[in-house]
Amino acid sequence: MDAADRPYDVLVAGGGNAALTAAITAAERGAKVLVAEAAPKAMRGGNSRHTRNLRTAHEAPTDVLTESYLVEEYLDDLIRVTGGKTNEHLARITIEESAQMPAWMHERGVRFQRALGGTLSLGRTNPFFLGGGKALMNAYYRTAERLGVDVIYDAEVTGLEIEDGHFTAARLRHRGFETRIEARAFIAAAGGFQANLDWMEEAWGPGARNFIIRGTPYAKGTVLRLLLDEGFEAVSEADQCHAIALDARGPKFDGGISTRLDAVPFSIVVNREAERFYDEGEDFWPKRYAIWGRLVAKQPDQIAYAIIDAKAEDLFLPPLYPPMRAETIEGLAEALGLDPAKLRATVDAYNAACMADGPFDTTIHDGRATSGLTPDKTNWARPINRPPFIGFPLRPGITFTYLGVKVTEDAAAVIGGKPASNIYAAGEIMAGNVLGQGYLAGIGMTIGSVFGRRAGQGAARHAGN
Ligand SMILES: Cc1cc2nc3c(=O)[nH]c(=O)nc-3n(C[C@H](O)[C@H](O)[C@H](O)COP(=O)(O)OP(=O)(O)OC[C@H]3O[C@@H](n4cnc5c(N)ncnc54)[C@H](O)[C@@H]3O)c2cc1C
């Protein structure tokens, strides 16, 4: 029988972590579930297939995490990075339930690797998926198939039939053909809108055309737009997102984690005018990398350049693309397309301001600051004077957007101040409830997992009534 003719209890829009978590949960409760994934099979799994870990609370060391990470500390961390822009009730639910997720995921085929040391310092807080997000998504698809979940690929939800907040059917474009699918409940797990450059331009202005989208090109926000147009309540803002500085030479979409550049704390970063614009040594890189996307986005032409010398080359992860190199600052400026005299003047001023003489130490805030610059570099400042001189072009790399639909603790989408009777949301499409701004590494997958389960439970419960 064709998928379009079968009666479904639950229709899930999306094919990433949130969607599959919801689909599996609903199917385990006896619901007949259809997953509609906009991407073709080879690209299924959205941004989730690029991920490596999720952040989970725990009271004692586990087989994959060290020490403890208590709910209150996790919540404090979240409130700090969001500047309080979080729904504390939903945040607490997310964090308390995060403790259950590794075991739940393991039972459904996901494997974790032992706690990692190294520069990311996440061994206490974030279990890492063995094989990364791709292996996680493959495990979930296998589990879903075993439970009898139907999956259609190349199937974009393009319309929703909703009356008085009640869902009856969705319209889909499936391999180029229009189709209509009825279900008793609908779960929106279709990600953010970061790959929709028209929408990004509405939020950011024409500069958005210069952004690089780190993940799936299928996150166009179609379902989010449909729900907001239908009158569902919004959370966060259209220009709030997770954005990092990426190698400008990376692919426009889907480059994943490999084009990230970690040179900033050991560099000076200049804009197109060869001028510095922010303190590169403000804090350790894991605490600052997520602000540099926005910083670069606000520069002319949304481009910047990290400049180092031979002393700094081995201090960060090797870049994917070879950097520009030259024996002189002027030569490097030419290779990067910058004004040689201006870059020379900026480097000279910086070098002259490197007055601190304590030991250079990348493992602490070494306090080696410049003096008298605007802005000063407050740690790890050393003169850039040993050739070859090395430069990397940087662009804003958008990970995911935060504008979403408001949900209740049961993951029900909210319309007219009330939960919809049979419409749920999970993952990036509602992450803004918890993440109004800022970011805490690994919480994207945690939000999708916790609310994916809750959406699956709610939808199955509704379908069973
Ligand atoms: C490079 C990279 C690395 C990351 N690393 C981490 C990490 O280590 N830890 C972490 O917590 N977070 C990480 N994130 C963020 C994380 O990916 C997201 O928070 C999480 O995957 C969101 O899951 P999701 O299911 O909501 O969205 P996605 O996984 O993006 O899934 C959305 C799905 O919806 C589908 N879709 C879109 N529109 C439609 C439509 N109209 N109809 C049907 N289907 C549709 C898409 O094809 C896609 O399958 C990373 C993101 C990127 C880009």
Coordinates of C-alpha atoms and ligand atoms in Angstrom, one line a residue:
M1 CA 0.0 0.0 0.0
D2 CA 1.3 3.5 -0.8
A3 CA 2.4 5.5 2.2
A4 CA -0.2 8.2 1.3
D5 CA -3.1 5.7 1.7
R6 CA -2.3 4.4 5.2
P7 CA -3.8 5.7 8.3
Y8 CA -1.1 7.1 10.6
D9 CA -1.3 8.0 14.3
V10 CA 1.7 10.3 14.2
L11 CA 3.3 12.2 11.4
V12 CA 6.8 13.5 12.2
A13 CA 8.3 16.2 10.0
G14 CA 12.1 16.0 10.0
G15 CA 14.7 13.3 10.0
G16 CA 17.3 14.3 12.6
N17 CA 17.8 13.5 16.3
A18 CA 14.6 15.2 17.5
A19 CA 12.5 13.5 14.8
L20 CA 13.8 10.0 15.3
T21 CA 13.8 10.3 19.1
A22 CA 10.1 11.3 18.9
A23 CA 9.3 8.6 16.2
I24 CA 10.9 5.8 18.2
T25 CA 9.2 6.9 21.5
A26 CA 5.8 7.1 19.8
A27 CA 6.2 3.7 18.1
E28 CA 7.3 2.0 21.3
R29 CA 3.9 3.2 22.7
G30 CA 2.1 1.4 19.9
A31 CA 1.6 4.3 17.6
K32 CA 1.8 3.9 13.8
V33 CA 4.3 6.5 12.8
L34 CA 5.4 8.1 9.5
V35 CA 8.7 10.1 9.4
A36 CA 8.8 12.6 6.5
E37 CA 12.4 13.6 5.9
A38 CA 13.0 16.4 3.3
A39 CA 16.5 15.2 2.5
P40 CA 17.3 12.2 0.3
K41 CA 18.4 9.0 2.1
A42 CA 22.1 9.7 1.7
M43 CA 21.7 13.0 3.4
R44 CA 19.2 12.0 6.1
G45 CA 19.8 13.1 9.6
G46 CA 20.0 16.9 9.3
N47 CA 22.5 18.8 11.5
S48 CA 22.4 15.8 13.9
R49 CA 24.6 13.8 11.7
H50 CA 27.4 16.4 12.2
T51 CA 27.3 16.2 16.0
R52 CA 29.7 14.5 18.4
N53 CA 28.2 14.8 21.9
L54 CA 25.4 15.9 24.2
R55 CA 25.5 17.5 27.6
T56 CA 24.2 15.4 30.4
A57 CA 23.8 15.9 34.2
H58 CA 25.2 13.1 36.4
E59 CA 25.8 12.6 40.1
A60 CA 28.9 10.3 39.9
P61 CA 31.4 9.2 37.4
T62 CA 29.9 6.9 34.7
D63 CA 31.6 4.6 32.2
V64 CA 31.9 7.5 29.8
L65 CA 32.0 10.6 32.0
T66 CA 34.3 11.7 34.8
E67 CA 33.4 13.2 38.2
S68 CA 29.9 14.6 38.5
Y69 CA 27.9 17.4 36.9
L70 CA 25.0 18.2 39.1
V71 CA 21.7 19.7 37.9
E72 CA 22.3 23.0 39.7
E73 CA 25.7 23.5 38.2
Y74 CA 24.3 22.7 34.7
L75 CA 21.4 25.1 35.2
D76 CA 23.8 27.9 36.5
D77 CA 26.0 27.4 33.4
L78 CA 22.9 27.7 31.2
I79 CA 21.6 30.8 32.9
R80 CA 25.0 32.4 32.6
V81 CA 25.5 31.7 28.9
T82 CA 21.9 32.8 28.0
G83 CA 22.1 35.9 30.2
G84 CA 18.9 34.6 31.8
K85 CA 17.1 34.3 28.4
T86 CA 15.7 30.9 29.1
N87 CA 12.4 29.5 30.3
E88 CA 13.7 28.2 33.6
H89 CA 11.0 25.6 34.1
L90 CA 11.7 24.0 30.7
A91 CA 15.4 24.4 31.2
R92 CA 15.2 22.5 34.5
I93 CA 13.2 19.7 32.9
T94 CA 15.7 19.5 30.1
I95 CA 18.6 19.2 32.5
E96 CA 17.0 16.8 35.0
E97 CA 15.9 14.5 32.2
S98 CA 19.3 14.8 30.4
A99 CA 20.6 12.4 33.1
Q100 CA 18.5 9.6 31.6
M101 CA 19.5 10.1 28.0
P102 CA 22.7 8.1 27.7
A103 CA 21.1 4.9 28.9
W104 CA 18.0 5.5 26.8
M105 CA 20.1 6.1 23.7
H106 CA 22.3 3.1 24.4
E107 CA 19.2 0.9 24.6
R108 CA 18.3 2.1 21.1
G109 CA 21.6 1.3 19.5
V110 CA 23.7 4.4 20.2
R111 CA 27.3 3.8 21.5
F112 CA 29.4 6.2 23.4
Q113 CA 33.2 6.4 23.7
R114 CA 35.3 6.8 26.8
A115 CA 35.7 10.2 28.3
L116 CA 38.1 12.4 26.3
G117 CA 40.8 14.7 27.7
G118 CA 42.4 17.3 25.5
T119 CA 41.6 20.9 24.5
L120 CA 37.8 20.5 24.5
S121 CA 37.7 19.8 28.2
L122 CA 34.3 18.1 27.9
G123 CA 35.1 14.8 29.5
R124 CA 33.1 15.7 32.6
T125 CA 30.0 17.1 31.0
N126 CA 29.5 15.6 27.5
P127 CA 29.4 11.9 26.5
F128 CA 30.7 11.5 22.9
F129 CA 29.0 9.3 20.3
L130 CA 31.1 6.5 19.1
G131 CA 31.3 7.1 15.3
G132 CA 29.8 10.6 15.7
G133 CA 26.4 11.9 14.8
K134 CA 26.2 9.8 11.6
A135 CA 26.5 6.6 13.6
L136 CA 24.0 7.8 16.0
M137 CA 21.5 8.6 13.3
N138 CA 22.1 5.3 11.6
A139 CA 21.4 3.5 14.9
Y140 CA 18.1 5.4 15.3
Y141 CA 17.0 4.7 11.8
R142 CA 17.7 1.0 12.3
T143 CA 15.8 1.0 15.6
A144 CA 12.9 2.9 14.0
E145 CA 12.6 0.5 11.1
R146 CA 12.6 -2.4 13.6
L147 CA 9.7 -0.8 15.4
G148 CA 7.8 -0.5 12.2
V149 CA 8.2 3.2 11.7
D150 CA 7.7 4.2 8.0
V151 CA 10.2 6.6 6.6
I152 CA 9.9 8.6 3.4
Y153 CA 12.8 10.5 2.0
D154 CA 12.8 13.5 -0.4
A155 CA 9.6 14.3 1.4
E156 CA 9.3 18.0 2.4
V157 CA 6.3 19.1 4.4
T158 CA 5.0 22.1 2.6
G159 CA 1.5 22.7 4.1
L160 CA -0.4 22.0 7.3
E161 CA -4.2 21.7 7.7
I162 CA -4.9 23.1 11.1
E163 CA -8.2 24.3 12.5
D164 CA -8.6 25.9 15.9
G165 CA -5.1 24.6 16.8
H166 CA -6.0 21.0 15.7
F167 CA -4.0 19.2 13.1
T168 CA -5.7 17.0 10.5
A169 CA -3.3 16.6 7.6
A170 CA -0.1 17.8 6.0
R171 CA 0.8 18.4 2.4
L172 CA 4.1 17.1 1.2
R173 CA 6.3 17.3 -1.9
H174 CA 7.6 13.8 -2.2
R175 CA 10.1 13.2 -5.0
G176 CA 8.6 16.1 -6.9
F177 CA 4.9 15.0 -6.4
E178 CA 2.4 16.6 -4.2
T179 CA 0.7 14.4 -1.7
R180 CA -1.5 14.7 1.4
I181 CA -1.2 12.7 4.6
E182 CA -3.6 12.6 7.5
A183 CA -2.6 11.7 11.0
R184 CA -4.0 11.9 14.5
A185 CA -1.0 14.0 15.7
F186 CA 1.8 16.0 14.2
I187 CA 5.4 16.4 15.5
A188 CA 7.4 19.4 14.1
A189 CA 11.0 18.4 14.3
A190 CA 12.2 20.0 11.1
G191 CA 15.1 22.0 12.5
G192 CA 15.9 25.8 12.2
F193 CA 15.8 28.1 9.2
Q194 CA 19.5 28.8 8.8
A195 CA 19.7 27.3 5.3
N196 CA 17.0 29.7 4.1
L197 CA 19.2 32.6 3.0
D198 CA 16.1 34.8 2.1
W199 CA 14.9 34.4 5.7
M200 CA 18.4 35.0 7.1
E201 CA 18.6 38.2 5.0
E202 CA 15.3 39.4 6.5
A203 CA 16.9 38.9 9.9
W204 CA 20.5 40.1 9.3
G205 CA 20.3 42.3 6.1
P206 CA 22.1 41.6 2.9
G207 CA 25.3 40.5 4.7
A208 CA 23.6 37.2 5.4
R209 CA 24.4 36.2 1.8
N210 CA 28.0 35.9 2.9
F211 CA 27.3 33.5 5.8
I212 CA 28.4 29.9 5.6
I213 CA 25.9 27.4 6.8
R214 CA 27.7 24.6 8.7
G215 CA 25.0 22.0 8.5
T216 CA 22.2 20.6 6.3
P217 CA 21.0 22.6 3.3
Y218 CA 17.5 21.2 4.1
A219 CA 16.9 23.4 7.2
K220 CA 14.8 26.0 5.4
G221 CA 12.4 26.6 8.2
T222 CA 9.3 25.7 6.1
V223 CA 7.5 24.0 9.0
L224 CA 8.5 26.8 11.4
R225 CA 7.1 29.4 9.0
L226 CA 3.9 27.4 8.5
L227 CA 3.3 27.2 12.3
L228 CA 4.1 30.9 12.9
D229 CA 1.8 31.9 10.0
E230 CA -0.9 29.8 11.6
G231 CA -0.6 31.8 14.8
F232 CA 1.5 29.6 17.0
E233 CA 3.5 31.7 19.5
A234 CA 7.2 32.4 18.8
V235 CA 10.2 32.3 21.1
S236 CA 13.6 34.0 20.8
E237 CA 14.5 36.3 17.9
A238 CA 15.2 35.8 14.2
D239 CA 18.8 36.9 14.5
Q240 CA 19.6 34.8 17.5
C241 CA 21.7 31.7 16.5
H242 CA 24.8 29.7 17.2
A243 CA 27.5 31.1 14.9
I244 CA 31.3 30.5 14.9
A245 CA 34.2 31.7 12.9
L246 CA 34.9 29.4 10.0
D247 CA 37.6 29.1 7.3
A248 CA 36.1 31.3 4.6
R249 CA 37.2 28.8 2.0
G250 CA 34.9 26.1 3.3
P251 CA 31.8 24.9 1.4
K252 CA 28.7 27.1 1.5
F253 CA 26.6 24.3 3.1
D254 CA 27.2 21.2 5.1
G255 CA 31.0 21.5 5.8
G256 CA 30.4 20.2 9.3
I257 CA 33.0 20.5 12.0
S258 CA 36.1 20.2 9.7
T259 CA 36.3 23.9 8.6
R260 CA 36.3 25.4 12.0
L261 CA 39.5 27.4 12.8
D262 CA 40.9 27.6 16.3
A263 CA 43.7 30.1 15.7
V264 CA 42.0 33.2 17.1
P265 CA 43.4 33.3 20.7
F266 CA 47.0 33.1 19.3
S267 CA 46.4 35.6 16.6
I268 CA 45.3 39.1 15.9
V269 CA 42.1 39.2 13.9
V270 CA 41.6 42.1 11.5
N271 CA 38.8 43.2 9.2
R272 CA 38.8 44.1 5.5
E273 CA 40.4 47.5 6.5
A274 CA 43.2 45.6 8.3
E275 CA 42.0 46.9 11.6
R276 CA 41.5 44.8 14.8
F277 CA 38.0 44.9 16.3
Y278 CA 37.8 42.6 19.4
D279 CA 40.0 41.2 22.2
E280 CA 41.3 37.9 20.7
G281 CA 42.6 36.7 24.1
E282 CA 39.5 37.4 26.2
D283 CA 39.1 33.8 27.4
F284 CA 39.8 30.2 26.6
W285 CA 38.7 29.3 23.1
P286 CA 35.9 26.8 24.1
K287 CA 34.3 29.7 26.0
R288 CA 34.7 32.2 23.2
Y289 CA 34.5 30.4 19.9
A290 CA 30.7 30.8 19.7
I291 CA 30.9 34.6 19.8
W292 CA 33.2 35.0 16.9
G293 CA 30.6 34.2 14.2
R294 CA 28.6 37.2 15.3
L295 CA 31.7 39.4 15.5
V296 CA 32.7 38.6 12.0
A297 CA 29.1 39.0 10.8
K298 CA 29.2 42.6 11.9
Q299 CA 32.4 43.5 10.0
P300 CA 32.3 45.0 6.4
D301 CA 31.6 42.3 3.9
Q302 CA 31.4 39.8 6.8
I303 CA 35.0 38.8 6.4
A304 CA 38.0 38.8 8.8
Y305 CA 41.5 37.5 8.8
A306 CA 43.4 35.8 11.7
I307 CA 47.1 36.6 11.5
I308 CA 49.8 34.7 13.3
D309 CA 53.5 34.1 13.0
A310 CA 55.7 31.0 13.0
K311 CA 55.7 30.8 16.8
A312 CA 51.9 30.1 17.0
E313 CA 51.4 27.6 14.2
D314 CA 51.5 24.5 16.4
L315 CA 49.2 25.8 19.1
F316 CA 45.9 24.8 17.6
L317 CA 44.3 22.0 15.7
P318 CA 45.7 21.8 12.1
P319 CA 43.4 23.6 9.7
L320 CA 41.6 21.8 6.9
Y321 CA 43.0 24.2 4.2
P322 CA 46.6 25.3 4.0
P323 CA 46.9 28.9 5.3
M324 CA 48.4 31.8 3.3
R325 CA 52.1 32.3 4.1
A326 CA 54.6 35.0 3.3
E327 CA 58.1 36.0 4.5
T328 CA 56.9 39.6 5.2
I329 CA 53.7 41.2 6.6
E330 CA 53.3 43.1 3.4
G331 CA 53.5 39.9 1.4
L332 CA 50.9 38.2 3.6
A333 CA 48.6 41.2 3.2
E334 CA 48.8 40.9 -0.6
A335 CA 48.1 37.2 -0.4
L336 CA 45.0 37.9 1.7
G337 CA 43.9 40.9 -0.4
L338 CA 44.5 43.5 2.3
D339 CA 46.2 46.9 2.1
P340 CA 49.9 46.1 2.9
A341 CA 50.7 49.4 4.5
K342 CA 47.6 49.2 6.7
L343 CA 48.3 45.7 7.9
R344 CA 51.9 46.7 8.6
A345 CA 50.7 49.6 10.7
T346 CA 48.2 47.4 12.6
V347 CA 50.9 44.7 13.3
D348 CA 53.5 47.3 14.3
A349 CA 51.1 49.0 16.7
Y350 CA 50.2 45.6 18.2
N351 CA 53.8 44.5 18.5
A352 CA 54.7 47.8 20.2
A353 CA 51.8 47.3 22.7
C354 CA 53.0 43.8 23.7
M355 CA 54.6 45.0 26.9
A356 CA 53.8 42.2 29.4
D357 CA 56.9 40.0 30.1
G358 CA 55.4 37.1 32.2
P359 CA 55.7 33.5 30.7
F360 CA 53.5 32.8 27.7
D361 CA 51.2 29.9 28.8
T362 CA 48.2 28.7 26.7
T363 CA 46.9 26.5 29.6
I364 CA 46.0 29.5 31.8
H365 CA 44.9 33.1 31.5
D366 CA 48.5 34.2 31.3
G367 CA 47.7 37.9 31.6
R368 CA 50.2 38.7 28.8
A369 CA 48.1 41.7 27.7
T370 CA 48.8 44.6 25.3
S371 CA 48.7 48.0 26.7
G372 CA 47.1 51.1 25.2
L373 CA 45.4 49.5 22.2
T374 CA 41.7 49.7 21.3
P375 CA 40.8 47.0 21.8
D376 CA 43.6 45.5 23.9
K377 CA 44.4 41.8 23.7
T378 CA 44.2 40.6 27.3
N379 CA 45.9 37.2 27.2
W380 CA 48.4 35.3 25.1
A381 CA 49.7 38.5 23.4
R382 CA 53.1 38.1 21.8
P383 CA 54.7 40.1 19.1
I384 CA 54.0 38.9 15.6
N385 CA 57.6 39.0 14.3
R386 CA 58.9 35.6 13.4
P387 CA 58.5 34.7 9.7
P388 CA 56.8 33.0 8.0
F389 CA 53.7 35.1 8.6
I390 CA 50.5 33.1 8.3
G391 CA 46.9 34.2 7.7
F392 CA 43.5 32.6 7.5
P393 CA 40.3 34.2 6.1
L394 CA 37.3 33.9 8.4
R395 CA 33.5 34.0 7.7
P396 CA 30.5 33.6 10.0
G397 CA 29.5 29.9 10.1
I398 CA 25.9 29.5 11.2
T399 CA 25.2 26.4 13.2
F400 CA 21.5 26.8 13.9
T401 CA 18.9 29.5 14.5
Y402 CA 17.0 30.0 17.7
L403 CA 13.7 31.5 16.6
G404 CA 11.1 28.8 17.3
V405 CA 7.7 27.9 18.5
K406 CA 6.8 28.1 22.1
V407 CA 6.1 24.8 23.8
T408 CA 4.7 23.5 27.0
E409 CA 6.6 21.0 29.2
D410 CA 4.8 18.2 27.2
A411 CA 6.3 19.6 24.0
A412 CA 2.9 20.8 22.8
A413 CA 3.1 23.8 20.6
V414 CA 1.3 26.9 22.1
I415 CA -1.4 28.8 20.2
G416 CA -3.6 31.5 21.8
G417 CA -1.9 31.0 25.1
K418 CA -3.0 27.3 25.2
P419 CA -1.3 24.0 24.1
A420 CA -2.5 22.7 20.8
S421 CA -4.4 19.5 21.1
N422 CA -2.3 17.4 18.8
I423 CA 0.7 19.4 17.6
Y424 CA 4.1 19.0 19.2
A425 CA 7.6 20.4 18.5
A426 CA 11.1 19.2 19.3
G427 CA 14.7 20.1 18.5
E428 CA 16.0 23.2 16.9
I429 CA 12.5 24.3 16.0
M430 CA 11.8 24.9 19.7
A431 CA 15.3 25.2 21.1
G432 CA 14.8 28.9 21.6
N433 CA 12.5 28.1 24.6
V434 CA 15.6 27.0 26.5
L435 CA 18.3 29.0 24.5
G436 CA 17.1 32.5 24.1
Q437 CA 20.7 33.5 23.3
G438 CA 24.2 32.2 23.8
Y439 CA 25.2 28.5 23.8
L440 CA 26.4 25.7 26.1
A441 CA 28.3 23.0 24.1
G442 CA 26.2 19.9 23.7
I443 CA 22.8 21.3 24.8
G444 CA 21.4 21.3 21.2
M445 CA 21.3 17.5 21.2
T446 CA 20.1 17.4 24.8
I447 CA 17.1 19.7 24.0
G448 CA 16.2 17.6 21.0
S449 CA 16.5 14.3 22.9
V450 CA 14.5 15.4 25.9
F451 CA 11.7 17.2 24.0
G452 CA 11.8 14.5 21.2
R453 CA 10.9 11.9 23.8
R454 CA 8.2 14.2 25.3
A455 CA 6.7 15.0 21.9
G456 CA 6.6 11.2 21.1
Q457 CA 4.9 10.5 24.4
G458 CA 2.4 13.2 23.9
A459 CA 1.6 12.4 20.3
A460 CA 1.2 8.6 21.1
R461 CA -1.0 9.4 24.1
H462 CA -3.2 11.7 22.0
A463 CA -3.4 9.1 19.2
G464 CA -4.4 6.4 21.6
N465 CA -7.3 8.4 23.0
Ligands
LIG1 C1 28.7 21.0 12.4 C2 27.8 20.9 13.5 C3 28.2 20.3 14.7 C4 27.3 20.2 15.8 N1 27.8 19.6 16.9 C5 26.9 19.4 18.0 C6 27.3 18.6 19.1 O1 28.4 18.0 19.1 N2 26.4 18.6 20.1 C7 25.2 19.2 20.1 O2 24.5 19.2 21.1 N3 24.8 19.9 19.0 C8 25.7 20.1 18.0 N4 25.2 20.7 16.9 C9 23.9 21.3 16.9 C10 22.9 20.1 16.6 O3 23.2 19.6 15.3 C11 21.4 20.4 16.7 O4 21.1 21.1 17.9 C12 20.6 19.2 16.6 O5 21.1 18.3 15.7 C13 19.2 19.5 16.2 O6 18.4 18.4 15.9 P1 17.1 18.5 15.1 O7 16.6 17.2 15.0 O8 16.2 19.6 15.7 O9 17.6 19.1 13.7 P2 18.3 18.4 12.5 O10 19.2 17.3 12.9 O11 18.9 19.5 11.6 O12 17.1 17.8 11.7 C14 16.2 18.6 11.0 C15 15.6 17.7 9.9 O13 14.4 18.3 9.4 C16 14.4 18.0 8.0 N5 13.5 19.0 7.4 C17 13.7 20.3 7.2 N6 12.6 20.9 6.7 C18 11.7 19.9 6.5 C19 10.4 19.8 6.0 N7 9.7 20.9 5.6 N8 9.7 18.6 5.9 C20 10.4 17.5 6.3 N9 11.6 17.5 6.8 C21 12.3 18.7 6.9 C22 15.9 18.1 7.6 O14 16.1 17.4 6.4 C23 16.5 17.4 8.8 O15 16.6 16.0 8.6 C24 26.0 20.8 15.7 C25 25.6 21.4 14.6 C26 26.4 21.5 13.5 C27 25.9 22.1 12.2

